[in-house]
């Protein structure tokens, strides 16, 4: 709904010289589908909410909104890596559940120190990620099917290990990790922002991050350019497994029990958040900033449903609509980027005026201005 | 259309203008196509050929001007184009891979009542169309089993099945081997004899002059020569019309040949090639000739390390290489410009800078952390050295022209300072200006002592560049010709024997 209102409003930057309609939708859509576009949507949605509910802008609600976003955010950060490689991981909810019951099992049932349980939980996340990665790279199973298998096996394992019940008591280190506050702000919020920042640096400033984009953008070209595609994909799934395990531990703290239901059904919300955040399911496009905004938007939907007193079952319907809008936007963005953007970018170089200056090393001036258009 | 011509044009375009945001693709285009003629449309990439084809086949609505069929204005939609008998054969074939040849021929026009398709009826109709084109192709074969050439024949059969009066062929020989090209030409002549009007779009002037009755040249969206009888033009004059200026054709200057750099002995890979011996010296350009499917690309990929060798050894500067993955080839000093720029070369989401440094991330990083300053400098250097036309190094590679994208891929190869550079179809689908530049670049590289191995299906290009031509046929090396002996006839006599 917010999306359509924005498509209709003109943007100040649209030029007047071009044929009106096409140019207008072109530039507004261009902004809308970029990272700032999502920010505008989030802000507009927030503005609308603040009119509809006086509570929305209260500091308590805003802090609560961010707090509610944290665990989803941790999941989504890892998921971003996988989706950037043009993969998908539907096993993150199950991974969280397995982490939750196994780490608590190590602590409660085996009587090991808390820290050992926590590390065991993280390790199991890494192992599940590695299994996913191996199935996708070495066996060539499609990511959806491979991770569906781990989803199923993981949920089964979590229930079998916990006999379907909850494992308690949760050590204080986990509950306080979730609940600790400083000046009324849950520490989890800055902690997740730090994780996000590290992930952001990883994607933008490291050879690994660059390789992720290359692998997702064009796996064959990446391979021929000497990138070890399988290794990069493996690592992406391992990172996703690790963040799912961290999220699983946080869920354990929030639920105050090791539960096989921790993370139940969250995978779709996580994927939705990442895609809404502008990471393309086709791979190679997207970033952490967008993912955080996508997470925020999803949380705002739940928050809105809550504040406006809409029955909570409608939450899922609204979420469905948002996911649909995001997926449609992704397809549109994909096509737009292929056709429109390339044309727009070509406007940048000023057309060289004299044909007579062309030398063997600067080809006919007609060339760069227009030629890739024909090939697309 | 009435004055000097005896017959009414089947298709006439008058004053076509088509604008896209920021680009005028067609700026006043006129031409006419008559029954029983092969009309060649030439122009550089981006001159507006594709836009014209899309207007003629009803995909685009022109902003000004119009298309007339038998003198009547045509509605601008695909159904109207189909009704007018206009069929388009695309550059990359447009078959549904899982459907049979027969089903593809009658695609979307299966004729079954109430959605139920009768297999026999489909077969019969498809057969009559295919028999006129290529009776050798199995009607039941799935389209994915066809070679590119066969796929094209099926597309032409589809046009015949639709009772097309006008066949538009968009760069039909781009992906064809020479003998398939010959077949295609026979077919084109046949269609002409049957009174069809053929609009033939091509870069390759040689084939244009072999086929054309008339030629239309477009440049920057404007017709610079409209429907001129082919006899009144020649290659030089058409090139001049296309480019708008005289192009310096490549001239071979002898080079100093150094020590053997690359040596391959007894290379074999089942189903691809066997017993391949190859030597490339420093400063030498060796051309690998052969028909499509002769195994040239496969040999190149194995030398590079991208595919696994089953037998044989590759030496570089006398040292035996252990090749496992493209990384090992790059580390040893071998670089490959792959065959398909789009599928194997560019990473569309990344910038020119990021595409340039992709093969040497190690060198532009420390402990895995990228050093963006060094990276920028490196990209800037190659943009200058190779005169890559891009607004900035941060521009997405997607927005560059084909020729400039290819230069970025070459820059990526050069950045790793290779001893051996392998180029597989380096000028495929690139316009004439950029092509000449790439030829010059290859020549200059050889001059600096790089050993160059080049694969090209365009024989004139290969002959112009190579110091020595090695010919492959069916996975084996069947001949070796030095520059003086390497004529088109000699090479073909080995390649196609």
PDB file of C-alpha atoms in Angstrom, chain A residues 90-353:
ATOM      1  CA  UNK A  90      14.988 -22.693   4.695  1.00  0.00           C
ATOM      2  CA  UNK A  91      16.596 -24.620   7.544  1.00  0.00           C
ATOM      3  CA  UNK A  92      17.419 -21.628   9.755  1.00  0.00           C
ATOM      4  CA  UNK A  93      14.398 -22.074  12.020  1.00  0.00           C
ATOM      5  CA  UNK A  94      15.214 -25.737  12.491  1.00  0.00           C
ATOM      6  CA  UNK A  95      18.863 -24.895  13.116  1.00  0.00           C
ATOM      7  CA  UNK A  96      17.785 -22.507  15.870  1.00  0.00           C
ATOM      8  CA  UNK A  97      15.636 -25.243  17.421  1.00  0.00           C
ATOM      9  CA  UNK A  98      18.425 -27.822  17.308  1.00  0.00           C
ATOM     10  CA  UNK A  99      20.845 -25.288  18.813  1.00  0.00           C
ATOM     11  CA  UNK A 100      18.364 -24.447  21.524  1.00  0.00           C
ATOM     12  CA  UNK A 101      17.715 -27.992  22.731  1.00  0.00           C
ATOM     13  CA  UNK A 102      21.252 -29.307  22.231  1.00  0.00           C
ATOM     14  CA  UNK A 103      23.013 -26.484  24.021  1.00  0.00           C
ATOM     15  CA  UNK A 104      20.558 -26.698  26.875  1.00  0.00           C
ATOM     16  CA  UNK A 105      20.927 -30.447  26.852  1.00  0.00           C
ATOM     17  CA  UNK A 106      24.691 -30.108  27.231  1.00  0.00           C
ATOM     18  CA  UNK A 107      24.250 -27.687  30.108  1.00  0.00           C
ATOM     19  CA  UNK A 108      21.278 -29.189  31.926  1.00  0.00           C
ATOM     20  CA  UNK A 109      21.387 -32.886  31.162  1.00  0.00           C
ATOM     21  CA  UNK A 110      25.141 -33.381  30.928  1.00  0.00           C
ATOM     22  CA  UNK A 111      25.905 -30.821  33.571  1.00  0.00           C
ATOM     23  CA  UNK A 112      28.637 -29.140  31.540  1.00  0.00           C
ATOM     24  CA  UNK A 113      29.608 -25.517  32.135  1.00  0.00           C
ATOM     25  CA  UNK A 114      27.371 -22.910  30.469  1.00  0.00           C
ATOM     26  CA  UNK A 115      30.050 -21.810  28.061  1.00  0.00           C
ATOM     27  CA  UNK A 116      30.545 -25.344  26.749  1.00  0.00           C
ATOM     28  CA  UNK A 117      26.839 -25.593  26.011  1.00  0.00           C
ATOM     29  CA  UNK A 118      26.875 -22.307  24.191  1.00  0.00           C
ATOM     30  CA  UNK A 119      29.857 -23.308  22.073  1.00  0.00           C
ATOM     31  CA  UNK A 120      28.268 -26.662  21.359  1.00  0.00           C
ATOM     32  CA  UNK A 121      25.219 -24.779  20.129  1.00  0.00           C
ATOM     33  CA  UNK A 122      27.274 -22.552  17.857  1.00  0.00           C
ATOM     34  CA  UNK A 123      29.197 -25.556  16.579  1.00  0.00           C
ATOM     35  CA  UNK A 124      26.007 -27.404  15.676  1.00  0.00           C
ATOM     36  CA  UNK A 125      24.914 -24.343  13.689  1.00  0.00           C
ATOM     37  CA  UNK A 126      28.204 -24.382  11.800  1.00  0.00           C
ATOM     38  CA  UNK A 127      27.874 -28.111  11.170  1.00  0.00           C
ATOM     39  CA  UNK A 128      24.334 -27.788   9.822  1.00  0.00           C
ATOM     40  CA  UNK A 129      25.503 -24.921   7.616  1.00  0.00           C
ATOM     41  CA  UNK A 130      28.390 -27.043   6.359  1.00  0.00           C
ATOM     42  CA  UNK A 131      26.040 -29.926   5.575  1.00  0.00           C
ATOM     43  CA  UNK A 132      23.816 -27.563   3.615  1.00  0.00           C
ATOM     44  CA  UNK A 133      26.840 -26.193   1.806  1.00  0.00           C
ATOM     45  CA  UNK A 134      28.150 -29.638   0.931  1.00  0.00           C
ATOM     46  CA  UNK A 135      24.803 -30.751  -0.427  1.00  0.00           C
ATOM     47  CA  UNK A 136      24.561 -27.640  -2.580  1.00  0.00           C
ATOM     48  CA  UNK A 137      28.147 -27.602  -3.862  1.00  0.00           C
ATOM     49  CA  UNK A 138      29.447 -31.154  -3.952  1.00  0.00           C
ATOM     50  CA  UNK A 139      26.200 -32.969  -4.645  1.00  0.00           C
ATOM     51  CA  UNK A 140      24.636 -30.207  -6.713  1.00  0.00           C
ATOM     52  CA  UNK A 141      21.271 -30.454  -4.963  1.00  0.00           C
ATOM     53  CA  UNK A 142      19.168 -27.343  -5.391  1.00  0.00           C
ATOM     54  CA  UNK A 143      19.466 -25.138  -2.302  1.00  0.00           C
ATOM     55  CA  UNK A 144      15.747 -25.211  -1.579  1.00  0.00           C
ATOM     56  CA  UNK A 145      15.581 -28.996  -1.540  1.00  0.00           C
ATOM     57  CA  UNK A 146      18.868 -29.452   0.300  1.00  0.00           C
ATOM     58  CA  UNK A 147      17.921 -27.107   3.109  1.00  0.00           C
ATOM     59  CA  UNK A 148      14.373 -28.456   3.171  1.00  0.00           C
ATOM     60  CA  UNK A 149      15.947 -31.801   4.015  1.00  0.00           C
ATOM     61  CA  UNK A 150      17.929 -30.291   6.882  1.00  0.00           C
ATOM     62  CA  UNK A 151      14.844 -28.400   7.986  1.00  0.00           C
ATOM     63  CA  UNK A 152      12.915 -31.619   8.297  1.00  0.00           C
ATOM     64  CA  UNK A 153      15.723 -33.599   9.878  1.00  0.00           C
ATOM     65  CA  UNK A 154      16.592 -30.734  12.222  1.00  0.00           C
ATOM     66  CA  UNK A 155      13.069 -30.322  13.560  1.00  0.00           C
ATOM     67  CA  UNK A 156      12.824 -34.072  14.023  1.00  0.00           C
ATOM     68  CA  UNK A 157      16.139 -34.147  15.840  1.00  0.00           C
ATOM     69  CA  UNK A 158      15.155 -31.287  18.135  1.00  0.00           C
ATOM     70  CA  UNK A 159      11.885 -32.960  19.080  1.00  0.00           C
ATOM     71  CA  UNK A 160      13.471 -36.366  19.498  1.00  0.00           C
ATOM     72  CA  UNK A 161      16.225 -35.032  21.747  1.00  0.00           C
ATOM     73  CA  UNK A 162      13.885 -33.006  23.932  1.00  0.00           C
ATOM     74  CA  UNK A 163      11.021 -35.532  23.853  1.00  0.00           C
ATOM     75  CA  UNK A 164       8.917 -32.693  22.581  1.00  0.00           C
ATOM     76  CA  UNK A 165       9.221 -30.795  25.834  1.00  0.00           C
ATOM     77  CA  UNK A 166      11.257 -27.862  27.049  1.00  0.00           C
ATOM     78  CA  UNK A 167      14.623 -28.116  28.730  1.00  0.00           C
ATOM     79  CA  UNK A 168      15.093 -25.843  31.743  1.00  0.00           C
ATOM     80  CA  UNK A 169      16.513 -24.029  33.606  1.00  0.00           C
ATOM     81  CA  UNK A 170      18.233 -21.669  31.222  1.00  0.00           C
ATOM     82  CA  UNK A 171      21.509 -20.323  32.623  1.00  0.00           C
ATOM     83  CA  UNK A 172      21.539 -16.693  33.557  1.00  0.00           C
ATOM     84  CA  UNK A 173      24.129 -15.820  30.950  1.00  0.00           C
ATOM     85  CA  UNK A 174      21.571 -16.465  28.199  1.00  0.00           C
ATOM     86  CA  UNK A 175      18.592 -14.762  29.805  1.00  0.00           C
ATOM     87  CA  UNK A 176      20.636 -11.704  30.645  1.00  0.00           C
ATOM     88  CA  UNK A 177      22.098 -11.586  27.135  1.00  0.00           C
ATOM     89  CA  UNK A 178      18.554 -11.080  25.949  1.00  0.00           C
ATOM     90  CA  UNK A 179      17.218  -8.967  28.771  1.00  0.00           C
ATOM     91  CA  UNK A 180      20.127  -6.811  29.931  1.00  0.00           C
ATOM     92  CA  UNK A 181      19.473  -3.116  29.599  1.00  0.00           C
ATOM     93  CA  UNK A 182      21.529   0.014  29.857  1.00  0.00           C
ATOM     94  CA  UNK A 183      19.681   3.284  30.347  1.00  0.00           C
ATOM     95  CA  UNK A 184      16.502   1.462  29.476  1.00  0.00           C
ATOM     96  CA  UNK A 185      17.856   0.263  26.129  1.00  0.00           C
ATOM     97  CA  UNK A 186      18.229  -3.482  25.707  1.00  0.00           C
ATOM     98  CA  UNK A 187      21.888  -4.232  25.027  1.00  0.00           C
ATOM     99  CA  UNK A 188      20.800  -6.696  22.399  1.00  0.00           C
ATOM    100  CA  UNK A 189      20.033  -3.791  20.063  1.00  0.00           C
ATOM    101  CA  UNK A 190      23.590  -2.420  19.834  1.00  0.00           C
ATOM    102  CA  UNK A 191      24.946  -5.977  19.863  1.00  0.00           C
ATOM    103  CA  UNK A 192      22.978  -6.881  16.751  1.00  0.00           C
ATOM    104  CA  UNK A 193      24.000  -3.620  15.114  1.00  0.00           C
ATOM    105  CA  UNK A 194      27.625  -4.545  15.728  1.00  0.00           C
ATOM    106  CA  UNK A 195      27.090  -7.979  14.156  1.00  0.00           C
ATOM    107  CA  UNK A 196      25.434  -6.252  11.208  1.00  0.00           C
ATOM    108  CA  UNK A 197      28.336  -3.852  10.865  1.00  0.00           C
ATOM    109  CA  UNK A 198      30.844  -6.699  10.853  1.00  0.00           C
ATOM    110  CA  UNK A 199      28.782  -8.482   8.202  1.00  0.00           C
ATOM    111  CA  UNK A 200      28.601  -5.263   6.203  1.00  0.00           C
ATOM    112  CA  UNK A 201      32.379  -4.878   6.300  1.00  0.00           C
ATOM    113  CA  UNK A 202      32.746  -8.524   5.393  1.00  0.00           C
ATOM    114  CA  UNK A 203      30.648  -8.075   2.291  1.00  0.00           C
ATOM    115  CA  UNK A 204      32.078  -4.764   1.138  1.00  0.00           C
ATOM    116  CA  UNK A 205      35.694  -4.763   2.217  1.00  0.00           C
ATOM    117  CA  UNK A 206      36.965  -8.309   1.949  1.00  0.00           C
ATOM    118  CA  UNK A 207      37.908 -10.604  -0.887  1.00  0.00           C
ATOM    119  CA  UNK A 208      35.343 -13.040   0.476  1.00  0.00           C
ATOM    120  CA  UNK A 209      32.573 -10.462   0.203  1.00  0.00           C
ATOM    121  CA  UNK A 210      33.591  -9.524  -3.333  1.00  0.00           C
ATOM    122  CA  UNK A 211      33.645 -13.196  -4.242  1.00  0.00           C
ATOM    123  CA  UNK A 212      30.127 -13.633  -2.821  1.00  0.00           C
ATOM    124  CA  UNK A 213      28.814 -10.997  -5.208  1.00  0.00           C
ATOM    125  CA  UNK A 214      30.744 -12.496  -8.112  1.00  0.00           C
ATOM    126  CA  UNK A 215      29.490 -16.004  -7.411  1.00  0.00           C
ATOM    127  CA  UNK A 216      25.913 -14.813  -7.094  1.00  0.00           C
ATOM    128  CA  UNK A 217      26.120 -12.486 -10.095  1.00  0.00           C
ATOM    129  CA  UNK A 218      27.620 -14.961 -12.539  1.00  0.00           C
ATOM    130  CA  UNK A 219      28.913 -18.254 -11.160  1.00  0.00           C
ATOM    131  CA  UNK A 220      30.458 -19.369 -14.442  1.00  0.00           C
ATOM    132  CA  UNK A 221      32.374 -16.151 -14.911  1.00  0.00           C
ATOM    133  CA  UNK A 222      33.464 -16.224 -11.272  1.00  0.00           C
ATOM    134  CA  UNK A 223      34.792 -19.737 -11.713  1.00  0.00           C
ATOM    135  CA  UNK A 224      36.719 -18.774 -14.846  1.00  0.00           C
ATOM    136  CA  UNK A 225      38.111 -15.731 -13.070  1.00  0.00           C
ATOM    137  CA  UNK A 226      39.732 -18.089 -10.604  1.00  0.00           C
ATOM    138  CA  UNK A 227      37.292 -17.775  -7.726  1.00  0.00           C
ATOM    139  CA  UNK A 228      36.769 -20.974  -5.773  1.00  0.00           C
ATOM    140  CA  UNK A 229      33.031 -20.900  -6.161  1.00  0.00           C
ATOM    141  CA  UNK A 230      32.258 -23.981  -4.075  1.00  0.00           C
ATOM    142  CA  UNK A 231      34.325 -22.753  -1.173  1.00  0.00           C
ATOM    143  CA  UNK A 232      32.597 -19.362  -1.208  1.00  0.00           C
ATOM    144  CA  UNK A 233      29.151 -20.948  -1.285  1.00  0.00           C
ATOM    145  CA  UNK A 234      30.149 -23.311   1.528  1.00  0.00           C
ATOM    146  CA  UNK A 235      31.231 -20.372   3.659  1.00  0.00           C
ATOM    147  CA  UNK A 236      27.968 -18.544   2.993  1.00  0.00           C
ATOM    148  CA  UNK A 237      25.931 -21.483   4.272  1.00  0.00           C
ATOM    149  CA  UNK A 238      28.223 -21.875   7.276  1.00  0.00           C
ATOM    150  CA  UNK A 239      27.771 -18.193   8.144  1.00  0.00           C
ATOM    151  CA  UNK A 240      24.031 -18.602   7.783  1.00  0.00           C
ATOM    152  CA  UNK A 241      24.097 -21.668  10.051  1.00  0.00           C
ATOM    153  CA  UNK A 242      26.182 -19.779  12.592  1.00  0.00           C
ATOM    154  CA  UNK A 243      23.838 -16.786  12.731  1.00  0.00           C
ATOM    155  CA  UNK A 244      20.880 -19.152  12.991  1.00  0.00           C
ATOM    156  CA  UNK A 245      22.596 -20.779  15.975  1.00  0.00           C
ATOM    157  CA  UNK A 246      23.232 -17.395  17.608  1.00  0.00           C
ATOM    158  CA  UNK A 247      19.574 -16.567  17.043  1.00  0.00           C
ATOM    159  CA  UNK A 248      18.655 -19.943  18.515  1.00  0.00           C
ATOM    160  CA  UNK A 249      20.607 -19.170  21.686  1.00  0.00           C
ATOM    161  CA  UNK A 250      18.938 -15.768  21.943  1.00  0.00           C
ATOM    162  CA  UNK A 251      15.525 -17.398  21.489  1.00  0.00           C
ATOM    163  CA  UNK A 252      16.445 -19.818  24.276  1.00  0.00           C
ATOM    164  CA  UNK A 253      17.120 -16.848  26.519  1.00  0.00           C
ATOM    165  CA  UNK A 254      13.918 -15.122  25.529  1.00  0.00           C
ATOM    166  CA  UNK A 255      11.763 -18.236  25.971  1.00  0.00           C
ATOM    167  CA  UNK A 256      13.692 -19.167  29.118  1.00  0.00           C
ATOM    168  CA  UNK A 257      13.868 -22.744  27.939  1.00  0.00           C
ATOM    169  CA  UNK A 258      15.605 -24.953  25.440  1.00  0.00           C
ATOM    170  CA  UNK A 259      12.691 -25.497  23.090  1.00  0.00           C
ATOM    171  CA  UNK A 260      12.263 -27.560  19.930  1.00  0.00           C
ATOM    172  CA  UNK A 261       9.749 -24.903  18.899  1.00  0.00           C
ATOM    173  CA  UNK A 262      12.319 -22.093  18.977  1.00  0.00           C
ATOM    174  CA  UNK A 263      12.489 -20.571  15.513  1.00  0.00           C
ATOM    175  CA  UNK A 264       9.473 -22.552  14.360  1.00  0.00           C
ATOM    176  CA  UNK A 265       8.362 -21.228  10.974  1.00  0.00           C
ATOM    177  CA  UNK A 266      10.677 -18.238  11.138  1.00  0.00           C
ATOM    178  CA  UNK A 267      12.544 -19.145   7.943  1.00  0.00           C
ATOM    179  CA  UNK A 268       9.947 -17.596   5.679  1.00  0.00           C
ATOM    180  CA  UNK A 269       9.828 -14.374   7.650  1.00  0.00           C
ATOM    181  CA  UNK A 270      13.613 -14.208   7.501  1.00  0.00           C
ATOM    182  CA  UNK A 271      13.724 -14.757   3.748  1.00  0.00           C
ATOM    183  CA  UNK A 272      10.954 -12.194   3.313  1.00  0.00           C
ATOM    184  CA  UNK A 273      12.904  -9.633   5.319  1.00  0.00           C
ATOM    185  CA  UNK A 274      16.021 -10.150   3.214  1.00  0.00           C
ATOM    186  CA  UNK A 275      14.148  -9.910  -0.076  1.00  0.00           C
ATOM    187  CA  UNK A 276      12.172  -6.867   1.048  1.00  0.00           C
ATOM    188  CA  UNK A 277      15.549  -5.435   1.930  1.00  0.00           C
ATOM    189  CA  UNK A 278      16.512  -5.510  -1.717  1.00  0.00           C
ATOM    190  CA  UNK A 279      18.655  -8.634  -1.903  1.00  0.00           C
ATOM    191  CA  UNK A 280      17.743 -10.350  -5.127  1.00  0.00           C
ATOM    192  CA  UNK A 281      16.748 -13.992  -5.122  1.00  0.00           C
ATOM    193  CA  UNK A 282      18.607 -14.119  -8.443  1.00  0.00           C
ATOM    194  CA  UNK A 283      21.833 -13.473  -6.556  1.00  0.00           C
ATOM    195  CA  UNK A 284      24.593 -10.900  -6.737  1.00  0.00           C
ATOM    196  CA  UNK A 285      22.545  -7.883  -5.657  1.00  0.00           C
ATOM    197  CA  UNK A 286      21.825  -6.640  -2.175  1.00  0.00           C
ATOM    198  CA  UNK A 287      23.413  -5.555   1.063  1.00  0.00           C
ATOM    199  CA  UNK A 288      23.170  -5.644   4.848  1.00  0.00           C
ATOM    200  CA  UNK A 289      21.746  -2.130   5.114  1.00  0.00           C
ATOM    201  CA  UNK A 290      18.763  -3.210   3.056  1.00  0.00           C
ATOM    202  CA  UNK A 291      18.350  -6.351   5.103  1.00  0.00           C
ATOM    203  CA  UNK A 292      18.156  -4.337   8.324  1.00  0.00           C
ATOM    204  CA  UNK A 293      15.499  -2.113   6.792  1.00  0.00           C
ATOM    205  CA  UNK A 294      13.609  -5.173   5.582  1.00  0.00           C
ATOM    206  CA  UNK A 295      13.682  -6.612   9.094  1.00  0.00           C
ATOM    207  CA  UNK A 296      12.470  -3.303  10.465  1.00  0.00           C
ATOM    208  CA  UNK A 297       9.602  -3.165   7.993  1.00  0.00           C
ATOM    209  CA  UNK A 298       8.459  -6.690   8.853  1.00  0.00           C
ATOM    210  CA  UNK A 299       8.591  -5.853  12.560  1.00  0.00           C
ATOM    211  CA  UNK A 300       6.638  -2.666  11.924  1.00  0.00           C
ATOM    212  CA  UNK A 301       3.900  -4.678  10.269  1.00  0.00           C
ATOM    213  CA  UNK A 302       3.563  -6.838  13.379  1.00  0.00           C
ATOM    214  CA  UNK A 303       3.797  -3.759  15.536  1.00  0.00           C
ATOM    215  CA  UNK A 304       1.055  -2.035  13.545  1.00  0.00           C
ATOM    216  CA  UNK A 305      -1.243  -5.038  13.752  1.00  0.00           C
ATOM    217  CA  UNK A 306      -0.640  -5.013  17.482  1.00  0.00           C
ATOM    218  CA  UNK A 307      -1.158  -1.306  18.032  1.00  0.00           C
ATOM    219  CA  UNK A 308      -4.226  -1.044  15.866  1.00  0.00           C
ATOM    220  CA  UNK A 309      -5.897  -3.912  17.666  1.00  0.00           C
ATOM    221  CA  UNK A 310      -6.202  -6.012  14.531  1.00  0.00           C
ATOM    222  CA  UNK A 311      -6.641  -9.700  15.367  1.00  0.00           C
ATOM    223  CA  UNK A 312      -3.199 -11.258  15.244  1.00  0.00           C
ATOM    224  CA  UNK A 313      -4.202 -13.767  12.586  1.00  0.00           C
ATOM    225  CA  UNK A 314      -4.360 -10.814  10.213  1.00  0.00           C
ATOM    226  CA  UNK A 315      -0.692 -10.250  10.899  1.00  0.00           C
ATOM    227  CA  UNK A 316       0.156 -13.160   8.619  1.00  0.00           C
ATOM    228  CA  UNK A 317      -2.113 -11.866   5.868  1.00  0.00           C
ATOM    229  CA  UNK A 318      -0.515  -8.435   5.932  1.00  0.00           C
ATOM    230  CA  UNK A 319       2.916 -10.056   6.025  1.00  0.00           C
ATOM    231  CA  UNK A 320       1.901 -12.132   3.022  1.00  0.00           C
ATOM    232  CA  UNK A 321       0.960  -8.978   1.166  1.00  0.00           C
ATOM    233  CA  UNK A 322       4.276  -7.370   2.044  1.00  0.00           C
ATOM    234  CA  UNK A 323       6.192 -10.458   0.890  1.00  0.00           C
ATOM    235  CA  UNK A 324       4.249 -10.487  -2.348  1.00  0.00           C
ATOM    236  CA  UNK A 325       5.020  -6.839  -2.909  1.00  0.00           C
ATOM    237  CA  UNK A 326       8.703  -7.459  -2.196  1.00  0.00           C
ATOM    238  CA  UNK A 327       8.939 -10.437  -4.515  1.00  0.00           C
ATOM    239  CA  UNK A 328       7.147  -8.584  -7.289  1.00  0.00           C
ATOM    240  CA  UNK A 329       9.493  -5.680  -6.734  1.00  0.00           C
ATOM    241  CA  UNK A 330      12.443  -8.044  -6.992  1.00  0.00           C
ATOM    242  CA  UNK A 331      11.342  -9.297 -10.385  1.00  0.00           C
ATOM    243  CA  UNK A 332      10.617  -5.757 -11.518  1.00  0.00           C
ATOM    244  CA  UNK A 333      13.968  -4.579 -10.217  1.00  0.00           C
ATOM    245  CA  UNK A 334      15.722  -7.409 -12.025  1.00  0.00           C
ATOM    246  CA  UNK A 335      14.155  -6.464 -15.326  1.00  0.00           C
ATOM    247  CA  UNK A 336      14.583  -2.776 -14.697  1.00  0.00           C
ATOM    248  CA  UNK A 337      18.237  -3.131 -13.896  1.00  0.00           C
ATOM    249  CA  UNK A 338      18.780  -5.156 -17.046  1.00  0.00           C
ATOM    250  CA  UNK A 339      17.090  -2.702 -19.368  1.00  0.00           C
ATOM    251  CA  UNK A 340      16.473   0.694 -17.876  1.00  0.00           C
ATOM    252  CA  UNK A 341      19.459   1.291 -15.691  1.00  0.00           C
ATOM    253  CA  UNK A 342      21.937   0.497 -18.381  1.00  0.00           C
ATOM    254  CA  UNK A 343      20.296   3.064 -20.573  1.00  0.00           C
ATOM    255  CA  UNK A 344      20.305   5.675 -17.869  1.00  0.00           C
ATOM    256  CA  UNK A 345      23.891   5.115 -16.980  1.00  0.00           C
ATOM    257  CA  UNK A 346      24.853   5.758 -20.538  1.00  0.00           C
ATOM    258  CA  UNK A 347      23.657   9.284 -20.211  1.00  0.00           C
ATOM    259  CA  UNK A 348      26.581  10.056 -18.005  1.00  0.00           C
ATOM    260  CA  UNK A 349      29.373  10.537 -20.570  1.00  0.00           C
ATOM    261  CA  UNK A 350      28.860  13.618 -22.652  1.00  0.00           C
ATOM    262  CA  UNK A 351      28.506  12.646 -26.287  1.00  0.00           C
ATOM    263  CA  UNK A 352      31.707  13.437 -28.069  1.00  0.00           C
ATOM    264  CA  UNK A 353      30.977  15.829 -30.856  1.00  0.00           C
TER     265      UNK A 353
END
